[in-house]
Coordinates of C-alpha atoms in Angstrom, one line a residue:
M241 CA -14.1 18.8 13.1
T242 CA -14.8 15.9 15.5
L243 CA -12.7 12.9 16.3
T244 CA -14.0 9.5 15.3
S245 CA -11.6 6.7 16.2
D246 CA -8.3 7.6 14.3
L247 CA -10.1 9.9 11.8
M248 CA -11.1 13.6 12.0
E249 CA -14.6 14.0 10.6
L250 CA -14.9 16.7 8.0
R251 CA -18.5 17.7 8.5
E252 CA -20.9 18.6 5.7
E253 CA -21.6 22.1 7.0
E254 CA -17.8 22.8 7.0
I255 CA -17.7 21.8 3.3
A256 CA -21.0 23.4 2.2
K257 CA -20.0 26.9 3.4
H258 CA -17.3 27.0 0.8
Y259 CA -19.6 26.1 -2.1
D260 CA -20.2 29.8 -3.1
A261 CA -16.4 30.4 -3.3
A262 CA -15.9 27.2 -5.3
L263 CA -18.7 28.0 -7.7
A264 CA -17.3 31.5 -8.2
L265 CA -14.0 30.0 -9.2
L266 CA -15.7 27.9 -11.8
D267 CA -17.8 30.7 -13.0
G268 CA -14.9 33.1 -13.8
F269 CA -11.8 34.8 -12.5
D270 CA -8.9 36.7 -14.0
H271 CA -5.4 35.3 -14.0
A272 CA -2.2 36.4 -15.7
P273 CA 0.1 33.4 -15.9
R274 CA 3.5 33.8 -14.1
V275 CA 5.3 30.6 -15.2
A276 CA 3.4 28.8 -17.9
K277 CA 2.5 30.0 -21.4
P278 CA -1.0 29.8 -22.8
T279 CA -1.5 26.9 -25.1
A280 CA -5.3 27.1 -25.7
A281 CA -7.5 29.9 -27.0
P282 CA -10.0 31.4 -24.7
V283 CA -13.3 29.6 -24.6
A284 CA -15.8 31.0 -27.1
E285 CA -19.1 32.5 -25.8
R286 CA -21.8 30.0 -26.3
S287 CA -24.6 32.4 -26.8
P288 CA -23.8 35.6 -28.8
G289 CA -25.6 38.6 -27.6
V290 CA -25.8 37.5 -24.0
G291 CA -24.0 39.7 -21.5
T292 CA -20.6 38.5 -20.3
R293 CA -20.4 36.6 -17.1
R294 CA -19.5 38.4 -13.9
R295 CA -15.9 38.3 -13.0
F296 CA -15.0 36.9 -9.6
R297 CA -11.9 38.5 -8.0
S298 CA -11.2 36.7 -4.7
T299 CA -8.6 37.8 -2.2
T300 CA -7.0 36.0 0.7
P301 CA -8.2 37.6 4.0
G302 CA -5.4 39.5 5.5
L303 CA -3.1 39.3 2.5
V304 CA -2.3 42.3 0.4
T305 CA -1.5 41.3 -3.1
R306 CA -1.0 43.0 -6.4
R307 CA -2.4 41.2 -9.4
E308 CA -2.5 41.9 -13.1
E309 CA -5.6 40.8 -15.0
R310 CA -6.2 39.5 -18.4
P311 CA -9.4 40.6 -20.1
E312 CA -10.6 37.2 -21.3
G313 CA -10.4 35.5 -17.9
V314 CA -10.9 31.8 -17.0
H315 CA -14.4 30.3 -17.3
L316 CA -14.3 26.6 -16.5
I317 CA -18.1 26.2 -16.6
D318 CA -18.0 27.5 -20.2
R319 CA -14.9 25.4 -21.0
V320 CA -16.5 22.2 -19.8
A321 CA -19.7 23.0 -21.7
A322 CA -17.7 23.4 -24.9
C323 CA -16.4 19.9 -24.7
D324 CA -19.5 18.5 -26.6
G325 CA -19.2 21.0 -29.5
D326 CA -22.3 23.0 -30.3
D327 CA -24.9 21.0 -28.2
P328 CA -26.8 23.7 -26.3
L329 CA -27.6 21.3 -23.4
M330 CA -25.1 20.1 -20.9
S331 CA -24.7 16.3 -20.7
S332 CA -24.8 14.3 -17.5
R333 CA -21.0 13.7 -17.7
Q334 CA -20.3 17.5 -18.0
A335 CA -22.6 18.1 -15.1
A336 CA -20.9 15.4 -13.0
V337 CA -17.5 17.0 -13.7
L338 CA -18.6 20.4 -12.6
Q339 CA -20.3 19.0 -9.5
A340 CA -17.1 17.1 -8.7
L341 CA -15.0 20.2 -9.2
R342 CA -17.2 22.3 -7.0
R343 CA -17.3 19.6 -4.3
A344 CA -13.5 19.0 -4.5
L345 CA -12.6 22.7 -4.3
A346 CA -15.0 23.1 -1.3
I347 CA -13.3 20.1 0.5
G348 CA -9.8 21.6 -0.2
L349 CA -10.9 25.0 1.1
A350 CA -12.4 23.5 4.2
L351 CA -9.3 21.6 5.0
G352 CA -7.2 24.7 4.3
E353 CA -9.4 26.7 6.7
G354 CA -9.0 24.0 9.4
F355 CA -5.2 24.1 9.0
A356 CA -5.2 27.9 9.3
E357 CA -7.2 27.7 12.5
Q358 CA -5.1 24.9 13.9
T359 CA -1.7 26.6 13.2
G360 CA -2.6 30.2 14.1
L361 CA -2.4 31.2 10.4
A362 CA -6.0 32.6 10.6
D363 CA -4.8 35.0 13.4
L364 CA -1.8 36.1 11.4
K365 CA -4.1 36.8 8.4
R366 CA -6.3 39.1 10.5
K367 CA -3.2 40.9 11.9
N368 CA -1.8 41.4 8.4
L369 CA -5.1 42.8 7.2
E370 CA -5.2 45.2 10.1
G371 CA -1.6 46.2 9.5
G372 CA -0.4 44.8 12.8
L373 CA 1.8 41.9 11.7
G374 CA 5.2 42.4 13.2
V375 CA 8.3 42.0 11.1
D376 CA 9.4 39.1 13.2
R377 CA 6.3 37.1 12.2
K378 CA 6.5 37.7 8.4
A379 CA 8.7 34.7 7.6
E380 CA 6.4 32.4 9.6
F381 CA 3.4 34.0 7.9
S382 CA 4.8 33.3 4.4
E383 CA 5.7 29.7 5.3
L384 CA 2.3 29.0 6.7
L385 CA 0.6 30.6 3.6
A386 CA 2.7 28.3 1.4
A387 CA 1.8 25.3 3.4
E388 CA -1.9 26.2 3.2
A389 CA -1.6 26.5 -0.6
L390 CA 0.0 23.1 -0.9
I391 CA -2.7 21.6 1.3
V392 CA -5.6 23.2 -0.5
M393 CA -4.2 22.2 -3.9
H394 CA -3.4 18.6 -2.9
A395 CA -6.7 18.0 -1.0
S396 CA -8.8 19.4 -3.9
A397 CA -7.0 17.3 -6.4
N398 CA -7.2 14.3 -4.2
A399 CA -10.9 14.6 -3.7
L400 CA -11.4 15.3 -7.4
V401 CA -9.8 12.1 -8.5
S402 CA -11.9 10.1 -6.0
L403 CA -15.1 11.8 -7.0
L404 CA -14.6 11.1 -10.7
A405 CA -13.4 7.5 -10.2
D406 CA -16.8 6.1 -11.1
H407 CA -16.8 8.1 -14.4
A408 CA -13.4 6.9 -15.6
G409 CA -13.3 4.9 -18.8
E410 CA -10.7 3.4 -21.1
V411 CA -9.5 6.7 -22.6
T412 CA -6.3 8.2 -21.2
V413 CA -4.8 11.6 -21.6
E414 CA -1.3 12.9 -20.9
V415 CA -1.2 16.4 -19.7
G416 CA 2.4 16.7 -18.5
E417 CA 3.6 18.5 -15.4
V418 CA 1.6 21.3 -13.8
E419 CA 3.7 24.4 -14.7
E420 CA 1.5 27.2 -13.2
F421 CA 2.2 26.0 -9.7
L422 CA 2.0 28.9 -7.3
T423 CA 2.4 28.8 -3.5
D424 CA 2.1 32.4 -2.4
N425 CA -1.2 31.7 -0.9
A426 CA -4.2 29.4 -1.3
S427 CA -6.3 31.8 -3.5
L428 CA -3.5 32.4 -6.0
A429 CA -2.6 28.7 -5.9
L430 CA -6.1 27.8 -7.0
H431 CA -6.1 30.5 -9.7
G432 CA -2.9 29.1 -11.1
A433 CA -4.0 25.5 -11.0
L434 CA -7.5 26.1 -12.4
W435 CA -6.0 28.3 -15.2
E436 CA -3.8 25.3 -16.1
L437 CA -6.8 23.0 -16.0
D438 CA -8.6 25.4 -18.4
Q439 CA -5.6 25.2 -20.7
D440 CA -5.5 21.4 -20.6
L441 CA -9.2 21.1 -21.4
G442 CA -8.8 23.5 -24.3
A443 CA -5.9 21.5 -25.7
H444 CA -7.2 18.0 -25.1
A445 CA -11.0 18.0 -24.6
E446 CA -12.3 20.8 -26.8
G447 CA -15.2 19.3 -28.8
D448 CA -14.4 15.8 -27.5
E449 CA -16.4 14.9 -24.5
E450 CA -14.8 11.4 -24.2
K451 CA -11.6 13.1 -23.1
L452 CA -13.3 15.4 -20.5
V453 CA -13.0 13.1 -17.5
P454 CA -9.5 11.7 -18.4
T455 CA -8.2 15.2 -18.9
V456 CA -9.5 16.4 -15.5
T457 CA -8.3 13.3 -13.7
A458 CA -4.8 13.4 -15.3
F459 CA -4.5 17.1 -14.3
A460 CA -5.6 16.3 -10.7
E461 CA -3.1 13.5 -10.4
A462 CA -0.3 15.7 -11.8
L463 CA -1.2 18.5 -9.4
M464 CA -1.3 16.0 -6.4
E465 CA 2.1 14.6 -7.3
K466 CA 3.7 18.0 -7.5
A467 CA 2.1 19.3 -4.3
A468 CA 3.3 16.1 -2.5
R469 CA 6.8 16.6 -3.8
R470 CA 6.9 20.2 -2.7
A471 CA 5.5 19.3 0.8
E472 CA 8.3 16.7 1.5
G473 CA 10.4 17.8 4.4
L474 CA 8.4 21.0 5.1
A475 CA 7.8 21.1 8.9
R476 CA 4.8 23.6 8.5
V477 CA 2.6 21.0 6.7
A478 CA 3.0 18.4 9.5
P479 CA -0.4 19.0 11.2
F480 CA -2.1 18.1 7.9
A481 CA 0.4 15.4 6.7
N482 CA 0.1 13.4 9.9
A483 CA -3.7 13.6 10.1
S484 CA -6.6 11.7 8.5
Y485 CA -9.9 13.2 7.5
R486 CA -13.1 11.4 6.7
V487 CA -15.8 12.7 4.3
E488 CA -18.6 10.2 5.0
A489 CA -20.9 11.3 2.2
D490 CA -18.3 10.7 -0.4
D491 CA -16.8 7.5 1.2
L492 CA -13.5 9.5 1.1
T493 CA -10.6 9.3 3.5
I494 CA -7.8 11.9 3.1
R495 CA -4.6 10.8 4.8
G496 CA -2.2 13.7 4.4
F497 CA -0.5 13.9 1.1
T498 CA -1.3 10.2 0.2
P499 CA -3.6 9.7 -2.8
A500 CA -7.1 8.5 -1.6
R501 CA -8.9 5.5 -3.0
K502 CA -12.5 4.3 -2.9
A503 CA -13.0 1.9 0.0
G504 CA -13.8 -1.0 -2.2
G505 CA -10.9 -0.4 -4.6
P506 CA -11.0 -1.4 -8.2
A507 CA -12.6 -4.7 -9.3
L508 CA -10.3 -7.5 -8.6
V509 CA -9.2 -9.1 -11.9
M510 CA -7.3 -12.3 -11.1
Q511 CA -7.5 -16.0 -11.9
F512 CA -8.3 -17.5 -8.5
K513 CA -7.1 -20.9 -7.4
K514 CA -8.7 -23.4 -5.1
P515 CA -6.7 -24.9 -2.3
H516 CA -6.4 -28.4 -3.9
E517 CA -4.8 -26.6 -7.0
V518 CA -1.9 -25.6 -4.8
V519 CA 0.2 -28.8 -4.9
G520 CA 2.8 -29.4 -2.2
N521 CA 3.7 -26.3 -0.1
H522 CA 1.7 -27.8 2.7
I523 CA 2.7 -25.4 5.6
A524 CA 2.5 -22.3 3.3
K525 CA -0.9 -23.3 2.0
Y526 CA -2.2 -24.1 5.5
Q527 CA -1.0 -20.8 7.0
A528 CA -2.4 -18.9 4.0
M529 CA -5.8 -20.5 4.4
K530 CA -5.8 -19.8 8.1
L531 CA -4.7 -16.2 7.6
A532 CA -7.5 -15.6 5.0
K533 CA -10.0 -16.5 7.7
M534 CA -8.1 -14.7 10.5
V535 CA -8.3 -11.3 8.7
M536 CA -12.1 -11.7 8.3
A537 CA -12.4 -11.6 12.1
Y538 CA -11.7 -7.8 11.9
D539 CA -14.3 -5.7 13.6
F540 CA -15.1 -2.5 11.6
D541 CA -16.7 -0.8 14.6
R542 CA -13.8 -1.4 17.0
R543 CA -11.3 -1.2 14.2
L544 CA -9.4 -4.1 15.7
N545 CA -9.1 -7.9 15.1
P546 CA -9.3 -10.2 18.1
F547 CA -6.4 -12.2 16.6
A548 CA -4.3 -9.1 16.6
E549 CA -5.1 -8.5 20.3
L550 CA -4.8 -12.1 21.5
G551 CA -1.6 -12.7 19.5
G552 CA -1.1 -14.9 16.5
F553 CA -2.1 -12.5 13.7
I554 CA 0.4 -12.6 10.7
F555 CA 0.8 -8.9 9.7
T556 CA 3.8 -9.6 7.3
F557 CA 5.1 -12.8 5.9
M558 CA 7.7 -13.9 3.3
G559 CA 7.2 -16.7 0.8
D560 CA 10.5 -17.9 -0.7
G561 CA 11.3 -20.7 -3.0
A562 CA 12.9 -21.6 -6.4
P563 CA 11.3 -20.3 -9.6
G564 CA 8.2 -22.4 -10.6
T565 CA 7.4 -23.8 -7.1
G566 CA 4.0 -22.1 -6.8
K567 CA 4.4 -18.6 -5.3
T568 CA 2.0 -17.0 -7.8
T569 CA -0.5 -19.8 -7.3
L570 CA -0.4 -19.3 -3.5
I571 CA -1.2 -15.6 -4.0
Q572 CA -4.1 -16.5 -6.3
M573 CA -5.4 -18.9 -3.8
M574 CA -5.2 -16.6 -0.8
A575 CA -6.6 -13.6 -2.6
G576 CA -9.5 -15.7 -4.0
L577 CA -10.4 -17.0 -0.5
I578 CA -10.5 -13.5 1.0
N579 CA -12.4 -12.1 -2.0
D580 CA -15.0 -14.9 -1.6
Y581 CA -15.4 -14.4 2.1
C582 CA -15.7 -10.6 1.7
Q583 CA -18.3 -10.9 -1.0
N584 CA -20.3 -13.3 1.2
A585 CA -20.1 -10.9 4.2
G586 CA -20.5 -7.7 2.2
Y587 CA -17.1 -6.4 3.3
P588 CA -15.0 -4.1 1.0
F589 CA -11.9 -6.0 -0.1
R590 CA -8.8 -4.4 -1.6
Y591 CA -5.9 -6.3 -3.2
Q592 CA -2.9 -4.6 -4.6
N593 CA 0.5 -5.8 -5.8
F594 CA 3.6 -3.6 -5.7
G595 CA 5.7 -4.5 -8.7
I596 CA 8.9 -3.5 -10.4
D597 CA 6.9 -1.0 -12.6
N598 CA 6.4 1.1 -9.4
I599 CA 10.1 1.9 -9.3
D600 CA 10.5 5.3 -10.9
S601 CA 13.6 7.1 -12.1
Y602 CA 12.3 10.4 -10.7
Q603 CA 13.8 11.1 -7.3
G604 CA 11.2 10.6 -4.5
K605 CA 8.6 9.1 -6.8
S606 CA 9.3 5.4 -5.9
G607 CA 9.0 6.2 -2.2
Q608 CA 5.7 8.0 -2.9
N609 CA 4.4 4.9 -4.8
A610 CA 5.4 2.7 -1.9
K611 CA 3.7 4.9 0.7
A612 CA 0.5 5.0 -1.4
F613 CA 0.6 1.2 -1.7
V614 CA 1.0 0.7 2.0
Q615 CA -1.7 3.3 2.9
N616 CA -4.1 1.7 0.5
I617 CA -3.8 -1.7 2.1
L618 CA -3.7 -0.3 5.7
D619 CA -7.0 1.6 5.2
P620 CA -9.0 0.6 8.2
S621 CA -12.3 0.8 6.3
V622 CA -11.4 -2.3 4.1
I623 CA -10.0 -5.8 4.3
G624 CA -6.7 -5.5 2.6
F625 CA -4.1 -7.9 1.1
G626 CA -0.9 -6.5 -0.3
T627 CA 1.7 -8.5 -2.1
I628 CA 5.3 -7.5 -3.2
D629 CA 6.4 -10.0 -5.8
D630 CA 10.1 -10.3 -6.5
I631 CA 10.9 -8.1 -3.6
D632 CA 14.7 -8.8 -4.1
Q633 CA 14.4 -6.7 -7.3
I634 CA 12.2 -4.0 -5.9
A635 CA 13.8 -3.2 -2.5
G636 CA 17.5 -2.7 -2.5
K637 CA 20.0 -3.6 0.2
R638 CA 21.2 -0.6 2.1
G639 CA 24.8 0.2 1.2
D640 CA 24.5 -1.8 -2.1
R641 CA 26.0 0.5 -4.8
Q642 CA 24.1 -1.5 -7.5
S643 CA 20.7 -0.6 -6.0
S644 CA 19.1 2.4 -7.5
A645 CA 17.9 5.4 -5.4
G646 CA 14.3 4.3 -6.0
Q647 CA 15.0 0.8 -4.6
Q648 CA 16.6 2.4 -1.5
E649 CA 13.5 4.6 -1.0
V650 CA 11.2 1.6 -1.2
T651 CA 13.3 -0.3 1.3
A652 CA 13.1 2.6 3.8
V653 CA 9.3 2.9 3.3
F654 CA 8.6 -0.8 3.9
M655 CA 10.9 -1.0 6.9
E656 CA 9.1 1.8 8.6
A657 CA 5.7 0.6 7.6
F658 CA 6.2 -3.1 8.6
A659 CA 7.9 -2.5 12.0
G660 CA 8.4 1.2 12.6
A661 CA 7.7 3.4 15.5
N662 CA 4.3 4.4 14.1
T663 CA 3.2 0.9 13.0
V664 CA -0.2 -0.1 14.2
V665 CA -1.4 -3.6 13.5
R666 CA -5.2 -3.5 13.5
G667 CA -5.6 -7.0 11.9
N668 CA -7.6 -5.8 8.8
C669 CA -4.8 -6.5 6.4
T670 CA -1.7 -8.5 5.7
F671 CA 1.4 -8.0 3.5
G672 CA 3.1 -10.9 1.7
M673 CA 6.6 -10.5 0.3
F674 CA 7.7 -13.1 -2.3
S675 CA 11.1 -13.9 -3.7
N676 CA 13.0 -16.5 -5.6
Y677 CA 16.2 -15.1 -4.1
P678 CA 15.4 -13.8 -0.5
E679 CA 19.2 -13.8 0.3
N680 CA 19.3 -10.6 -1.9
V681 CA 16.8 -8.8 0.3
D682 CA 18.1 -6.4 2.9
D683 CA 18.6 -8.3 6.2
A684 CA 16.6 -5.9 8.3
L685 CA 13.7 -5.8 5.9
R686 CA 13.6 -9.6 5.6
Q687 CA 13.5 -9.9 9.4
R688 CA 10.4 -7.7 9.4
A689 CA 8.5 -10.7 7.9
G690 CA 6.9 -12.1 11.0
A691 CA 6.2 -15.5 9.3
R692 CA 8.1 -17.6 6.8
F693 CA 6.3 -19.6 4.1
L694 CA 8.8 -22.0 2.4
V695 CA 7.3 -22.4 -1.0
D696 CA 9.0 -25.6 -2.1
G697 CA 6.5 -26.9 -4.6
P698 CA 5.6 -30.6 -5.1
Q699 CA 7.9 -33.0 -3.1
T700 CA 6.5 -36.5 -3.1
R701 CA 5.5 -39.0 -5.8
E702 CA 1.9 -38.3 -5.0
D703 CA 2.4 -34.5 -5.4
Y704 CA 3.9 -35.0 -8.9
I705 CA 1.0 -37.2 -9.9
D706 CA -1.5 -34.7 -8.6
I707 CA 0.1 -31.7 -10.4
L708 CA 0.4 -33.6 -13.6
A709 CA -3.3 -34.6 -13.5
L710 CA -4.3 -31.0 -12.6
L711 CA -2.3 -29.4 -15.4
M712 CA -3.4 -32.0 -18.0
G713 CA -7.0 -31.1 -17.4
K714 CA -9.9 -33.2 -18.5
R715 CA -9.6 -33.2 -22.3
H716 CA -7.9 -36.6 -22.6
D717 CA -8.6 -40.3 -22.1
I718 CA -5.5 -41.3 -20.3
P719 CA -6.5 -43.3 -17.2
L720 CA -5.4 -42.1 -13.8
G721 CA -4.1 -45.4 -12.6
D722 CA -3.6 -46.6 -9.0
H723 CA -3.8 -43.2 -7.2
E724 CA -6.3 -41.4 -5.1
L725 CA -6.3 -37.9 -6.7
Y726 CA -5.5 -35.0 -4.3
A727 CA -5.5 -37.3 -1.2
A728 CA -1.9 -36.3 -0.5
Q729 CA -3.1 -32.6 -0.4
E730 CA -5.3 -33.4 2.6
I731 CA -4.1 -30.4 4.5
K732 CA -4.1 -31.5 8.2
R733 CA -2.3 -34.7 7.6
A734 CA 0.3 -33.1 5.4
V735 CA 0.8 -30.1 7.7
A736 CA 1.3 -32.3 10.8
A737 CA 4.0 -34.2 9.0
S738 CA 5.7 -31.0 7.8
F739 CA 5.7 -29.4 11.3
E740 CA 7.1 -32.7 12.9
A741 CA 9.9 -32.6 10.3
H742 CA 11.2 -29.4 11.9
G743 CA 11.8 -31.1 15.2
R744 CA 15.4 -31.1 14.1
P745 CA 17.0 -28.5 11.9
K746 CA 17.9 -29.1 8.2
E747 CA 20.5 -26.5 7.2
E748 CA 24.0 -27.7 7.7
G749 CA 25.2 -24.8 9.8
L750 CA 22.2 -25.0 12.1
V751 CA 22.5 -28.8 12.4
K752 CA 26.0 -28.4 13.9
V753 CA 24.7 -25.8 16.4
F754 CA 21.8 -27.9 17.4
A755 CA 23.9 -31.0 17.9
E756 CA 26.5 -29.2 20.0
V757 CA 24.0 -27.6 22.3
E758 CA 22.0 -30.8 22.7
A759 CA 25.1 -32.7 23.6
R760 CA 26.0 -30.1 26.2
I761 CA 22.7 -29.5 27.9
G762 CA 20.5 -32.5 26.9
G763 CA 16.9 -32.1 25.7
F764 CA 15.2 -28.8 25.3
D765 CA 12.6 -29.0 28.0
T766 CA 12.9 -25.6 29.8
I767 CA 12.9 -22.0 28.7
A768 CA 16.5 -21.7 30.0
K769 CA 17.6 -24.5 27.7
L770 CA 15.7 -23.0 24.8
G771 CA 17.4 -19.6 25.5
T772 CA 20.8 -21.4 25.5
Y773 CA 20.0 -22.7 22.1
L774 CA 19.0 -19.3 20.8
K775 CA 22.2 -17.7 22.1
A776 CA 24.2 -20.4 20.4
I777 CA 22.4 -19.6 17.1
Q778 CA 23.3 -15.9 17.6
E779 CA 26.9 -16.8 18.1
A780 CA 26.9 -18.7 14.8
D781 CA 25.0 -15.9 12.9
E782 CA 25.2 -12.4 14.3
R783 CA 22.2 -11.4 12.3
F784 CA 20.0 -13.6 14.6
T785 CA 18.9 -10.7 16.8
G786 CA 16.1 -9.9 19.2
R787 CA 13.7 -9.3 16.2
A788 CA 14.3 -12.9 15.3
I789 CA 13.1 -14.0 18.7
K790 CA 10.0 -11.8 18.4
N791 CA 9.2 -13.4 15.0
I792 CA 9.7 -16.9 16.5
T793 CA 7.4 -16.2 19.5
D794 CA 4.8 -14.7 17.2
A795 CA 5.0 -17.9 15.1
V796 CA 4.5 -19.9 18.3
K797 CA 1.4 -17.8 19.1
V798 CA 0.1 -18.6 15.6
R799 CA 0.6 -22.3 16.4
A800 CA -1.4 -21.8 19.5
M801 CA -4.1 -20.5 17.2
D802 CA -3.5 -23.6 15.1
F803 CA -7.1 -24.1 14.2
E804 CA -9.2 -23.1 11.2
L805 CA -12.3 -21.1 11.8
P806 CA -15.2 -23.3 10.8
D807 CA -16.2 -22.9 7.1
E808 CA -19.8 -22.3 8.2
W809 CA -18.6 -19.1 10.1
M810 CA -17.5 -17.7 6.7
E811 CA -20.6 -19.0 4.8
E812 CA -23.1 -17.7 7.4
P813 CA -21.7 -14.4 8.7
E814 CA -24.2 -14.2 11.5
L815 CA -22.6 -17.1 13.3
F816 CA -19.3 -15.2 13.8
L817 CA -18.4 -12.3 11.6
F818 CA -21.4 -10.1 12.5
K819 CA -21.2 -10.8 16.2
P820 CA -19.9 -8.0 18.6
Y821 CA -16.1 -7.8 19.1
D822 CA -16.1 -9.2 22.7
E823 CA -18.2 -12.2 21.7
K824 CA -15.9 -13.0 18.7
S825 CA -12.9 -12.7 21.0
A826 CA -14.4 -15.2 23.4
M827 CA -15.2 -17.6 20.6
I828 CA -11.6 -17.5 19.5
E829 CA -10.3 -18.0 23.0
E830 CA -12.3 -21.3 23.3
L831 CA -10.5 -22.7 20.3
R832 CA -7.0 -21.7 21.4
R833 CA -4.5 -24.5 21.9
P834 CA -1.9 -24.8 24.7
I835 CA 1.7 -23.9 23.8
T836 CA 4.1 -26.9 24.0
I837 CA 7.9 -27.3 24.0
D838 CA 7.7 -29.1 20.7
M839 CA 6.0 -26.1 19.1
V840 CA 8.7 -23.8 20.3
V841 CA 11.6 -26.0 19.1
Q842 CA 9.9 -26.5 15.7
E843 CA 9.4 -22.8 15.2
I844 CA 13.0 -22.0 16.3
N845 CA 14.3 -24.5 13.8
R846 CA 11.9 -23.3 11.1
Y847 CA 12.9 -19.7 11.4
A848 CA 16.6 -20.3 12.0
D849 CA 16.8 -22.7 9.0
S850 CA 15.5 -20.0 6.8
E851 CA 18.0 -17.5 8.1
F852 CA 20.9 -19.9 7.6
R853 CA 19.6 -20.7 4.2
Y854 CA 19.5 -17.1 3.2
A855 CA 22.9 -16.3 4.8
D856 CA 24.6 -19.3 3.0
K857 CA 23.1 -18.3 -0.3
S858 CA 24.0 -14.7 0.2
D859 CA 27.6 -15.4 1.1
E860 CA 27.9 -17.9 -1.8
V861 CA 26.5 -15.4 -4.3
A862 CA 28.9 -12.7 -3.0
I863 CA 31.9 -15.1 -3.2
E864 CA 31.0 -16.2 -6.8
G865 CA 30.7 -12.5 -7.8
M866 CA 34.2 -11.8 -6.4
V867 CA 35.6 -14.9 -8.1
R868 CA 34.2 -13.7 -11.5
D869 CA 35.6 -10.2 -11.0
M870 CA 39.1 -11.6 -10.2
G871 CA 38.9 -13.9 -13.2
R872 CA 38.1 -11.0 -15.4
Q873 CA 40.9 -9.0 -14.0
D874 CA 43.4 -11.8 -14.6
A875 CA 42.1 -12.3 -18.1
A876 CA 42.4 -8.6 -18.9
R877 CA 45.9 -8.5 -17.4
R878 CA 47.1 -11.4 -19.5
R879 CA 45.5 -9.9 -22.7
Y880 CA 47.1 -6.6 -21.9
L881 CA 50.6 -8.1 -21.5
E882 CA 50.2 -10.2 -24.6
G883 CA 49.3 -7.0 -26.6
K884 CA 52.4 -5.2 -25.1
G885 CA 54.6 -8.1 -26.1

C-alpha cells in the first residue's frame, strides 16, 4: 500500500491475489452453525446428474482449528442462481451480485492481510503453525485474530454495499441481526457470515430475483453494524479504525468502521430556492451566498481551499430564529446554489441532513449515525454541505437528565468533529446547525459554531409586500401597487445597513456592558480598548470564553473576505475553479479587504448579542420550569390536605 495525501492506496494487485480464495468461498464450503439455527433448506442442484461441486475447506495459516462439517455445505453461486426460479441462464443482476461478492470479499481479505502485516499478526500465525508460539503471546494472538476477523467482515460488507449501490431499487428486505457472528479468526468469521447470507437468500429471495440485491444489501448493512459495535473500544483494531484506504477502480474510500458512500452521493431531491425568494434575513442570506461560492474554491488535487488557508472560511455556523422565519428556505437556497455550481463544474456534491430520525434507542447507534453523517460530509473527494435541523432536539445538553443517551452520544460526536483535537478543516464542506431554540443547545456545542446567522425573517414594510407577492404567485389579477418588487432584497444595500446596525449592541444585558465600558475608556479605537470590552463581557457572562474570541476573529476574517466571487467565475470554471491552487489563492488575495475597527466592534456585538440572547432565554426557560414545578407541588399539597380533611 502506498500513501496518497491522507489515504492509503489499496492497489489492484493486492486485491486480485485474493480472487481465488473469494471465488472458492462462493463456490462452496462446509459450515456447522454454532449460534444461529438454519431457516432455509439447502439449495437444490440445478442440473441433476451433474457431479457435485468441489468443496473448499480453507484454513487460517498458523491456526489449528477443529471443525465439524455438514454434508450439504454452503453454495452461494447456486443460491444466487436459484433466485430466478428455473431459468437455466444467469441474469445480469445475478452476475452483478456474484461479481460484487467476489470483489468485496477480496477487498476485505486484502485489508485483513495488510492489518496482519502491520500489527505482527502474520508473524504470530507463522510461529503458531510451526508450534513455536509462546504461552505469553497466546492472549495477544487471540486478540489480534479477533480484530482481523472484525476488519475483514466489516470491510467486505462495506465494499459490498457500495458496489451494489447502483443496482438498488425500491424493494426493501428486513433480514434482522446477524446471529452467526464469529470472531475466532477471519476464515471462520467469513464462513459464519456467508452461511447466514445463504440462509437469508433462501428465506427472502428464493425464486424472487427482485429481492436478490435488497437481501444482500440488508445483510451487508447488518453485518457492518454488528462488526462496528463489537469493534468499539477495542485497542487492537486502532491501526485500521484510524486509517483510510482508497480503492480507485471502485471509487471507494474505506475509513475505518465508518460506512462508505459513493463520491457523488444519492441524487439530491430538494425544492431549491432562488436568493430573491429568501425575504429578509439579509446578513444570513449574504453569508450563505458567499459561503456557497467559497466552498467551490476547494482544490481537489491539493485537498485544500485557499479560503481555509488564508482565513475566513466558515466551517460551522448556526442559524437561529423563531419558527417560520425562513431557516428551511435558507437551506434550500444554499444547497441549490452549491448544487448548480457543482453541476456546472462537474464536481461531485453531497448534501445530507441529520434529523431526529437518526436518534436510535439502541445504545451506541445514535453515535454511529452521527459519525457516519460527519464522515460523509467531510469526505475530501466531494463538495459537502451538512445540515442539522432542530439541533436543540437532536443534541442533548450534558448533564441534562431529560436528554436521552442517544442525544448525549450525538453531542459528543459533534463536539469532537467540529472543534476537536483531530479536526482538519480542508474547506471542501460546511456544516449548518439550525434551531428555533438555540438556548437549549449545549453551550460548548453552540460555541463550536464559528458563525452566527440570525434568521429573523421579514422585518420591513417592503419585506412583507415582497413575501406576500412571492407566496401569492401569479394566478391572480390583484395589482402590485406603488412598490418595486424585490428592490428591498438588493443584497449589498441591505447587508450594509444590517452590519452598521451592530455598531452598538441590542440585547439589554450587553447594552449595559457596552455603555459602562465606553463611559470609562472612551471610543474603541485600539486593540487594548477592544480587549477591555471583551473582558467586561466575560465578567457579565462567564460562558464568554476564549473560544468566543476565536469565533469573533474568524468572523472578522470573513468580513475581510467581504466580497462575492464573480458569478462568471462559477459560470465559466476555467476562469477560476480549474486554475492551479496557487493562482486561485493569489486571485483571492487581490480581492481581500483591510480589517477595520468598525468591523471588529460590529462582530463583537453581533456574537455577544447572540450569546446574551441565548443565555437570557435559557435562564428564563429554566425559571419558568421551576415555577411550574413549584406550582404543581403547592396544588398537590393543597389537594392532599383537603382530602385528609
